[in-house]
Amino acid sequence: MSRELFKFKGGIHPPGHKAESTGRPIHPAPLPKKLVIPLRQHIGNPARPIVDVGERVLKGQLIAAADGAISTAVHASSSGIVSAIGPARVPHISGLPDECITIETDGRDEWIAHGPLDYQAMTRADLLAHLRDMGLAGLGGAVFPSAVKLDPGAAQTCPTLIINGGECEPWITCDDMLMRTQADAILQGVAIMRHLLGSSEILIGIEDNKPEAIAAMQAATAKTDFAVETVSLPTRYPGGGAKQMIETLTGKQVPSGKLSTDIGIQVFNVGTAYALARAVHHGEPLISRLVTVTGHVLRAQNVEALIGTPFDTLIQLAGDRDGTTGVLMGGPMMGLPIPDTSVPVVKATNCILVESAELFPPPPKALPCIRCTRCADACPAELQPQELFRFAKSDDFGRAQEYHLFDCIECGCCSYVCPSHIPLVDFYRYAKSEIWARERDKRAADLARERHEFRLFRQEREKTEKAEKLAAKAQAKRAELAAAPTEAGNSGTSEADAKKALIAAALARAQAKKTETTPQNTDNLSPDTQQEIAEIETRRAKIRALARKPLESEETP
Amino acid sequence: MPSPFIIDRSSVTQIMAWVLAALLPGITAYVWLFGPGILVTLTLASVTALAAEAAMLKARGYPAKPFLADLSAIVTAWLLALSLPSLAPWWLIITGTLFAIVVAKHLYGGLGQNIFNPAMVGYAVLIVSFPVQMTQWAGPLELTLVEPGAVQLSLAQSAAVIFGGDLPKATLDAITMATPLDVLRTGLYQQLTVDETMTQAIFGHYGGVGFEWLAAAFLLGGLLLWALRIISWQVPLAFLAGIWLTAGFLHFFDAGRFGAPWFHLFSPSVMLCAFFIATDPVSGATTPRGKLIFGLGAGFLTIVIRTWGGFPDGVAFAILLMNLCVPLIDQYTQPRVYGEAIVKRDDGTRKEPRT
Ligand code: SF4
Ligand code: SF4
């Protein structure tokens, strides 16, 4: 393969620890007695349960439907009785319990009726709707609903399709094992993606520390009836990140705040392609996935686990050992600490990494930053982590944002290289959450101010209306007076009256003019608008502009 | 404990240890060319620095152990010692070191917080306060040993000189010498041209006799640091370029009044500064472009101060002046971040995403 590759900036070379878990064949995990299936396993709205407690469900049965545009469905991973619907412990960053459907399995593992789909005969919309109901979500870790990503939208086509087999995080090997064993099925999934996205260029990026996977994929791509290129990439963390892979393969960067599809590129994980193939060619929804169980265990390996299987079950399968100091979901760079190992495997669970003091010694005490800029050299987002750290530490969130805090992908490269052992990523997470919180507070305050300003405006409007009424009255009076002289001749008192009336009339006209300049605004300000919470932002700006206008014009009569 | 859960093995201690190691070629050459006196200076400065650091940490309520172990105080001590005249009296060394550690480092907030390079603050304070004592340079042995009645000072004798022991005035005169920079300055003062001055024995091929080899040894250590990626290429290259360009420019227009660029480049203080002092991360610029500006500016100022300033060498003041500019330099040289859209920044530069 002589494809020209590009270099993304930064990155690190942590020890891979891949061999530990690739030596054993993929093992099916045992069927647990109880499956706990969270409704929120993907990005977007949680799925809406459509079964009741006590109901018998079959393997592969839809138990919670996609809710809203960005959402996906959830299925029963095995047959059994729904025993609970409610909050349970889940592997999530917040550590809070979340809504789950619990199924007491009956051991029969009885499938619901299912079969292949003739996708080529379907319209795009039908196929996408169908896939939404298959519960597909990105299995690389981001778990974005796949049906949404497979819809090219207004562009109608997405020229470049990248299949991500990078798997750059140390210890994790589930994608590697999947490519070694299921290369053909992955390509079936790719064919469906190509069908939906109309892509002309298809690239499979695999880091060169997985020669077996590369060979397997190359052998499989030789048999396809469309052009696919398997590209071996230099191993460098986070080369398997979507943005980094795009840059390595195409030399392009995704503009800040945009999506890769805006530059005509869509990226899917190999596991997602495989799941898509299962869904279309076998009618199987996403109810299981490969999970690497590795680290401080007796038999590190990859297991095919049902969604909802407790972590414990898998750790026991791999052989738990004394001296365990913790468990992570994911790899050591971006993984999530799991304090409670009874939580279930979810669609995002690519790895269960068991820690020990030898494998993961606690970091030495942090020293002050010496501004050595090693972090900046390692940052794939091309940020200045030392400056972000300085701002985050001093709660200078404005500057932190100016220095692109929100472009930080939390890859951990900066913390990894820092000679002062500063937990930099923690500071960025803190700053981000703090900014979000303040943003929320500010929005609440804005809402209050908006209400206040609206009231001011209403008072102003009432004043104007009063003046208008007065003007109308004065007009009538003046008309009367204008008619008077011809009838009653000159009289001192009526002259003075007329003058007064004329002044009043002039004032009223001026007032009326003022309201004339903003007639459209008064229409918008019916009390109903207050209830339209969804349009809060635009309305706020409008109301504020309005509220200010009469106040300013008061000073220049 | 949140992610990442693994870290590289590097540490501040390790970085500082490498910096010290990279100074060894220079120190070896120093001993070889100028006698063992420098070892006394280095030891005295190190002991003072550690004591001062420990005292300051205690006073500020910090744990002494991790901070003493980071070796940064020793690095400061060595850099100062290597900048001082090799036979400077003991109280000069102690005063300079104390200023560097207590004032420039700890009163500014300790490791990582100091705005100014501590070693250069120490040097600047000494040269302003004690200009006479700051001229007790041991001459290169190559020249001093040929003088009639000359001796090579042993380590003990050097220590005796430094600690104020009474050496016969004649001996002291025989072993100390004005530095090439001083000689050039004096020559120009006496209305001699550069070429006429340069005929004196102290001048070698590029720089001064002995001094040029010392400079080469510092360069060697510096290249080691660069090879280990402990320092980036930007600062040394820009600093040397700043020296060369400024000196070259002046020399081009009036070779009679301004020394050749090679002469300036091959002075030990310039090489030491290029690779060990200007590259101090704490007080230097951090962005890639900022490092270039920092280096170029320091090089330029060094020559300007050497040429028109009132002090024999300009390196220390050049660095301190550039230290002052660092916040500004950093602010205006922020690199483009990944995927950054075309935006007009307040400094007027436009950044565009690579596509
Ligand atoms: S790597 Fe650590 S010590 Fe070095 S600049 Fe970054 S934060 Fe500071
Ligand atoms: S965690 Fe953020 S700041 Fe640190 S290297 Fe990754 S992207 Fe850069």
Short mmCIF file of C-alpha atoms in Angstrom, two decimals, chain B:
data_model
loop_
_atom_site.label_atom_id
_atom_site.label_comp_id
_atom_site.label_asym_id
_atom_site.label_seq_id
_atom_site.Cartn_x
_atom_site.Cartn_y
_atom_site.Cartn_z
CA MET B 1 -8.46 8.74 40.37
CA PRO B 2 -9.58 9.79 36.90
CA SER B 3 -7.98 9.15 33.53
CA PRO B 4 -5.35 8.84 32.27
CA PHE B 5 -4.24 6.00 34.51
CA ILE B 6 -0.75 5.68 33.14
CA ILE B 7 1.99 8.23 32.90
CA ASP B 8 5.34 8.44 31.28
CA ARG B 9 8.35 7.78 33.45
CA SER B 10 9.77 11.25 32.99
CA SER B 11 10.01 13.60 35.91
CA VAL B 12 11.30 17.04 36.73
CA THR B 13 14.18 15.41 38.60
CA GLN B 14 15.11 13.43 35.53
CA ILE B 15 15.07 16.50 33.31
CA MET B 16 17.19 18.49 35.73
CA ALA B 17 19.61 15.59 36.09
CA TRP B 18 20.09 15.54 32.34
CA VAL B 19 20.72 19.26 32.30
CA LEU B 20 23.42 18.78 34.94
CA ALA B 21 24.87 15.89 32.99
CA ALA B 22 24.95 17.99 29.85
CA LEU B 23 26.99 20.59 31.70
CA LEU B 24 29.71 18.06 32.50
CA PRO B 25 31.59 18.39 29.19
CA GLY B 26 31.74 22.12 29.77
CA ILE B 27 32.93 21.71 33.35
CA THR B 28 35.57 19.20 32.30
CA ALA B 29 36.84 21.55 29.65
CA TYR B 30 36.79 24.37 32.17
CA VAL B 31 39.03 22.46 34.57
CA TRP B 32 41.30 21.40 31.76
CA LEU B 33 41.67 24.86 30.29
CA PHE B 34 41.50 27.14 33.31
CA GLY B 35 42.42 25.01 36.29
CA PRO B 36 40.36 23.35 39.01
CA GLY B 37 39.15 26.56 40.68
CA ILE B 38 35.72 26.24 39.09
CA LEU B 39 35.08 23.08 41.11
CA VAL B 40 35.30 25.09 44.30
CA THR B 41 32.90 27.67 42.93
CA LEU B 42 30.45 24.99 41.80
CA THR B 43 30.51 23.24 45.15
CA LEU B 44 30.11 26.41 47.14
CA ALA B 45 27.21 27.57 44.96
CA SER B 46 25.50 24.17 45.18
CA VAL B 47 25.72 23.96 48.94
CA THR B 48 24.45 27.51 49.30
CA ALA B 49 21.60 26.86 46.88
CA LEU B 50 20.46 23.72 48.64
CA ALA B 51 20.59 25.36 52.04
CA ALA B 52 18.72 28.40 50.79
CA GLU B 53 16.15 26.24 49.02
CA ALA B 54 15.55 24.13 52.13
CA ALA B 55 15.23 27.20 54.31
CA MET B 56 12.82 28.90 51.93
CA LEU B 57 10.69 25.78 51.52
CA LYS B 58 10.44 25.50 55.26
CA ALA B 59 9.59 29.16 55.63
CA ARG B 60 6.89 28.89 52.98
CA GLY B 61 5.47 25.72 54.50
CA TYR B 62 6.32 23.35 51.66
CA PRO B 63 7.62 19.82 52.08
CA ALA B 64 11.36 19.98 51.54
CA LYS B 65 11.98 16.53 50.17
CA PRO B 66 10.18 16.44 46.79
CA PHE B 67 11.28 19.97 45.99
CA LEU B 68 14.92 19.49 46.97
CA ALA B 69 14.96 16.27 45.01
CA ASP B 70 13.89 18.04 41.83
CA LEU B 71 17.50 19.32 41.50
CA SER B 72 16.35 22.64 40.10
CA ALA B 73 18.28 24.54 42.78
CA ILE B 74 21.51 22.81 41.76
CA VAL B 75 20.93 23.67 38.13
CA THR B 76 20.53 27.32 39.08
CA ALA B 77 23.66 27.14 41.22
CA TRP B 78 25.74 25.60 38.47
CA LEU B 79 24.58 28.03 35.83
CA LEU B 80 25.41 30.95 38.07
CA ALA B 81 28.78 29.46 39.03
CA LEU B 82 29.68 28.92 35.40
CA SER B 83 28.81 32.53 34.62
CA LEU B 84 30.90 33.98 37.45
CA PRO B 85 34.62 34.65 37.22
CA SER B 86 36.31 31.45 38.25
CA LEU B 87 38.31 33.02 41.07
CA ALA B 88 35.52 35.18 42.44
CA PRO B 89 35.64 35.53 46.23
CA TRP B 90 33.46 33.22 48.31
CA TRP B 91 31.08 35.90 49.56
CA LEU B 92 30.38 36.94 45.99
CA ILE B 93 29.35 33.40 45.10
CA ILE B 94 27.17 33.08 48.18
CA THR B 95 25.54 36.46 47.70
CA GLY B 96 24.73 35.70 44.07
CA THR B 97 23.33 32.28 44.85
CA LEU B 98 21.23 33.56 47.71
CA PHE B 99 19.77 36.25 45.51
CA ALA B 100 19.01 33.71 42.81
CA ILE B 101 17.27 31.24 45.11
CA VAL B 102 15.68 33.45 47.74
CA VAL B 103 14.62 36.47 45.76
CA ALA B 104 14.39 35.45 42.12
CA LYS B 105 12.95 32.02 42.76
CA HIS B 106 11.11 31.79 46.05
CA LEU B 107 9.87 35.31 46.55
CA TYR B 108 8.31 34.98 43.11
CA GLY B 109 6.49 31.81 44.16
CA GLY B 110 9.03 29.03 43.86
CA LEU B 111 9.51 26.38 41.21
CA GLY B 112 7.69 27.22 38.01
CA GLN B 113 6.55 30.65 39.15
CA ASN B 114 9.61 32.81 38.71
CA ILE B 115 9.37 35.38 35.95
CA PHE B 116 13.10 35.93 35.74
CA ASN B 117 15.83 33.39 35.27
CA PRO B 118 17.21 33.01 38.82
CA ALA B 119 20.82 32.47 37.80
CA MET B 120 20.77 35.58 35.66
CA VAL B 121 19.21 37.64 38.44
CA GLY B 122 22.03 36.53 40.71
CA TYR B 123 24.60 37.43 38.08
CA ALA B 124 23.03 40.81 37.33
CA VAL B 125 22.90 41.76 40.98
CA LEU B 126 26.57 40.93 41.40
CA ILE B 127 27.82 42.73 38.34
CA VAL B 128 25.91 45.85 39.25
CA SER B 129 27.00 45.79 42.88
CA PHE B 130 30.53 44.42 42.69
CA PRO B 131 31.94 45.19 39.23
CA VAL B 132 35.56 44.99 40.38
CA GLN B 133 35.35 41.57 42.03
CA MET B 134 33.52 40.31 38.97
CA THR B 135 36.70 40.53 36.91
CA GLN B 136 38.79 37.90 38.71
CA TRP B 137 38.89 35.52 35.82
CA ALA B 138 41.54 32.89 35.78
CA GLY B 139 43.40 33.20 32.56
CA PRO B 140 43.62 30.23 30.24
CA LEU B 141 46.43 27.96 31.40
CA GLU B 142 47.80 27.91 27.89
CA LEU B 143 48.75 31.57 28.39
CA THR B 144 49.31 31.90 32.13
CA LEU B 145 51.67 28.97 32.36
CA VAL B 146 54.14 30.49 29.93
CA GLU B 147 54.56 33.64 32.00
CA PRO B 148 57.76 33.73 34.03
CA GLY B 149 57.26 32.48 37.58
CA ALA B 150 53.84 31.12 36.75
CA VAL B 151 52.24 28.31 38.68
CA GLN B 152 49.19 26.24 38.11
CA LEU B 153 46.91 26.60 41.08
CA SER B 154 45.99 23.32 42.70
CA LEU B 155 42.48 22.71 43.92
CA ALA B 156 43.50 23.68 47.44
CA GLN B 157 45.23 26.83 46.26
CA SER B 158 42.19 27.80 44.22
CA ALA B 159 40.05 27.31 47.28
CA ALA B 160 42.47 29.46 49.21
CA VAL B 161 42.14 32.26 46.67
CA ILE B 162 38.36 32.03 46.67
CA PHE B 163 38.18 31.98 50.44
CA GLY B 164 40.41 35.01 50.68
CA GLY B 165 43.69 33.36 51.47
CA ASP B 166 46.59 35.70 50.83
CA LEU B 167 48.30 34.69 47.68
CA PRO B 168 51.22 36.89 46.63
CA LYS B 169 49.91 39.69 44.49
CA ALA B 170 52.33 38.80 41.74
CA THR B 171 51.04 35.24 41.56
CA LEU B 172 47.46 36.41 41.49
CA ASP B 173 48.26 38.84 38.73
CA ALA B 174 49.97 36.12 36.84
CA ILE B 175 47.03 33.77 36.94
CA THR B 176 44.16 36.19 36.41
CA MET B 177 43.55 37.85 33.12
CA ALA B 178 41.01 40.07 31.49
CA THR B 179 38.55 38.14 29.36
CA PRO B 180 38.70 38.53 25.59
CA LEU B 181 35.54 40.65 25.74
CA ASP B 182 37.18 42.97 28.24
CA VAL B 183 40.34 43.19 26.19
CA LEU B 184 38.37 44.08 23.11
CA ARG B 185 36.42 46.68 25.00
CA THR B 186 39.57 48.22 26.44
CA GLY B 187 41.21 48.20 23.03
CA LEU B 188 38.34 50.01 21.44
CA TYR B 189 38.41 52.44 24.32
CA GLN B 190 42.03 53.13 23.50
CA GLN B 191 41.07 53.94 19.92
CA LEU B 192 42.54 50.71 18.57
CA THR B 193 40.68 48.95 15.80
CA VAL B 194 39.29 45.49 16.31
CA ASP B 195 41.97 43.98 14.13
CA GLU B 196 44.74 45.70 16.09
CA THR B 197 43.28 44.53 19.39
CA MET B 198 42.81 41.04 18.10
CA THR B 199 46.55 40.58 17.67
CA GLN B 200 46.90 40.19 21.43
CA ALA B 201 47.76 36.79 22.77
CA ILE B 202 44.35 36.21 24.41
CA PHE B 203 42.59 35.85 21.05
CA GLY B 204 42.43 32.46 19.43
CA HIS B 205 40.91 31.21 16.21
CA TYR B 206 37.35 32.40 16.70
CA GLY B 207 37.03 33.54 20.28
CA GLY B 208 39.60 33.77 23.03
CA VAL B 209 42.32 31.20 23.59
CA GLY B 210 40.78 28.48 25.74
CA PHE B 211 37.47 30.30 25.85
CA GLU B 212 36.55 29.07 22.39
CA TRP B 213 37.11 25.47 23.45
CA LEU B 214 35.01 25.99 26.52
CA ALA B 215 32.29 27.36 24.27
CA ALA B 216 32.57 24.28 22.09
CA ALA B 217 32.18 22.04 25.15
CA PHE B 218 29.00 23.85 26.17
CA LEU B 219 27.76 23.47 22.61
CA LEU B 220 28.38 19.73 22.82
CA GLY B 221 26.35 19.42 26.02
CA GLY B 222 23.62 21.54 24.49
CA LEU B 223 23.37 19.28 21.49
CA LEU B 224 22.94 16.37 23.88
CA LEU B 225 19.98 18.12 25.50
CA TRP B 226 18.49 18.76 22.12
CA ALA B 227 19.00 15.15 21.06
CA LEU B 228 17.15 14.08 24.19
CA ARG B 229 14.40 16.58 23.36
CA ILE B 230 14.83 18.21 26.73
CA ILE B 231 15.26 21.50 24.95
CA SER B 232 13.66 22.50 21.67
CA TRP B 233 15.70 23.67 18.72
CA GLN B 234 13.96 27.03 18.47
CA VAL B 235 15.55 28.89 21.36
CA PRO B 236 19.23 28.00 20.85
CA LEU B 237 19.06 28.42 17.11
CA ALA B 238 17.24 31.73 17.30
CA PHE B 239 19.56 33.00 20.02
CA LEU B 240 22.69 32.12 18.08
CA ALA B 241 21.15 33.53 14.93
CA GLY B 242 20.31 36.71 16.79
CA ILE B 243 23.92 37.02 17.92
CA TRP B 244 25.34 36.19 14.54
CA LEU B 245 23.04 38.45 12.55
CA THR B 246 23.37 41.45 14.84
CA ALA B 247 27.13 41.13 15.22
CA GLY B 248 27.50 40.37 11.53
CA PHE B 249 25.46 43.40 10.58
CA LEU B 250 27.56 45.73 12.71
CA HIS B 251 30.80 44.09 11.64
CA PHE B 252 29.81 44.41 8.00
CA PHE B 253 29.36 48.14 8.30
CA ASP B 254 32.37 48.90 10.44
CA ALA B 255 34.76 46.04 10.94
CA GLY B 256 37.12 48.38 12.73
CA ARG B 257 34.78 49.10 15.59
CA PHE B 258 32.73 45.93 15.90
CA GLY B 259 33.96 42.42 16.60
CA ALA B 260 33.40 39.64 14.11
CA PRO B 261 30.25 37.51 14.52
CA TRP B 262 32.34 34.37 15.07
CA PHE B 263 34.14 36.02 17.92
CA HIS B 264 30.85 36.74 19.66
CA LEU B 265 29.39 33.36 18.88
CA PHE B 266 32.32 31.45 20.30
CA SER B 267 32.31 32.97 23.72
CA PRO B 268 31.42 30.57 26.54
CA SER B 269 28.72 32.82 27.95
CA VAL B 270 26.88 32.83 24.61
CA MET B 271 26.96 29.07 24.23
CA LEU B 272 26.01 28.52 27.85
CA CYS B 273 23.15 30.91 27.42
CA ALA B 274 21.96 29.49 24.11
CA PHE B 275 21.57 25.94 25.39
CA PHE B 276 21.19 26.18 29.15
CA ILE B 277 19.95 29.60 30.16
CA ALA B 278 17.75 30.94 27.38
CA THR B 279 16.17 27.49 27.24
CA ASP B 280 15.00 27.69 30.86
CA PRO B 281 11.36 26.75 30.36
CA VAL B 282 9.98 28.55 33.39
CA SER B 283 11.09 32.03 32.45
CA GLY B 284 11.07 31.58 28.68
CA ALA B 285 8.45 31.73 25.98
CA THR B 286 6.37 28.61 25.42
CA THR B 287 4.92 28.78 21.93
CA PRO B 288 7.05 27.68 18.97
CA ARG B 289 7.01 31.12 17.36
CA GLY B 290 7.39 32.73 20.75
CA LYS B 291 10.57 30.74 21.35
CA LEU B 292 12.00 32.02 18.09
CA ILE B 293 11.19 35.60 19.01
CA PHE B 294 12.57 35.11 22.52
CA GLY B 295 15.84 33.69 21.20
CA LEU B 296 16.29 36.26 18.46
CA GLY B 297 15.53 39.11 20.84
CA ALA B 298 17.94 37.85 23.47
CA GLY B 299 20.68 37.43 20.87
CA PHE B 300 20.10 40.89 19.50
CA LEU B 301 20.11 42.49 22.95
CA THR B 302 23.25 40.60 23.97
CA ILE B 303 25.24 42.18 21.16
CA VAL B 304 23.68 45.59 21.69
CA ILE B 305 24.59 45.54 25.38
CA ARG B 306 28.03 44.14 24.70
CA THR B 307 28.65 46.90 22.20
CA TRP B 308 27.12 49.95 23.79
CA GLY B 309 26.29 48.93 27.36
CA GLY B 310 28.40 49.66 30.41
CA PHE B 311 28.98 46.00 31.37
CA PRO B 312 31.49 43.50 30.05
CA ASP B 313 28.88 41.00 28.93
CA GLY B 314 25.29 41.46 27.86
CA VAL B 315 23.92 37.96 28.14
CA ALA B 316 22.37 38.29 31.59
CA PHE B 317 20.64 41.58 30.94
CA ALA B 318 19.45 40.43 27.53
CA ILE B 319 17.82 37.38 29.09
CA LEU B 320 16.23 39.36 31.90
CA LEU B 321 14.81 41.89 29.45
CA MET B 322 13.38 39.14 27.30
CA ASN B 323 11.96 37.43 30.41
CA LEU B 324 9.94 40.57 30.92
CA CYS B 325 8.45 40.27 27.44
CA VAL B 326 7.45 36.61 27.76
CA PRO B 327 3.77 37.07 28.70
CA LEU B 328 3.31 39.39 25.75
CA ILE B 329 5.22 37.16 23.36
CA ASP B 330 3.23 34.12 24.41
CA GLN B 331 -0.06 35.91 24.11
CA TYR B 332 0.56 37.08 20.57
CA THR B 333 2.10 33.92 19.21
CA GLN B 334 -0.57 31.41 20.17
CA PRO B 335 -0.47 28.75 17.50
CA ARG B 336 -3.46 27.72 15.48
CA VAL B 337 -5.34 24.89 17.14
CA TYR B 338 -6.69 21.78 15.46
CA GLY B 339 -9.48 22.61 13.06
CA GLU B 340 -9.52 26.26 13.98
CA ALA B 341 -11.69 28.17 11.57
CA ILE B 342 -10.73 31.33 9.80
CA VAL B 343 -11.04 33.98 12.46
CA LYS B 344 -9.74 37.43 12.75
CA ARG B 345 -7.97 37.73 16.04
CA ASP B 346 -7.46 40.95 17.88
CA ASP B 347 -3.82 40.97 16.87
CA GLY B 348 -4.93 40.98 13.27
CA THR B 349 -3.47 37.63 12.33
CA ARG B 350 -5.65 35.25 10.42
CA LYS B 351 -5.71 31.60 11.15
CA GLU B 352 -6.99 29.10 8.70
CA PRO B 353 -7.66 25.40 9.03
CA ARG B 354 -5.53 23.06 7.04
CA THR B 355 -7.70 21.34 4.50
#
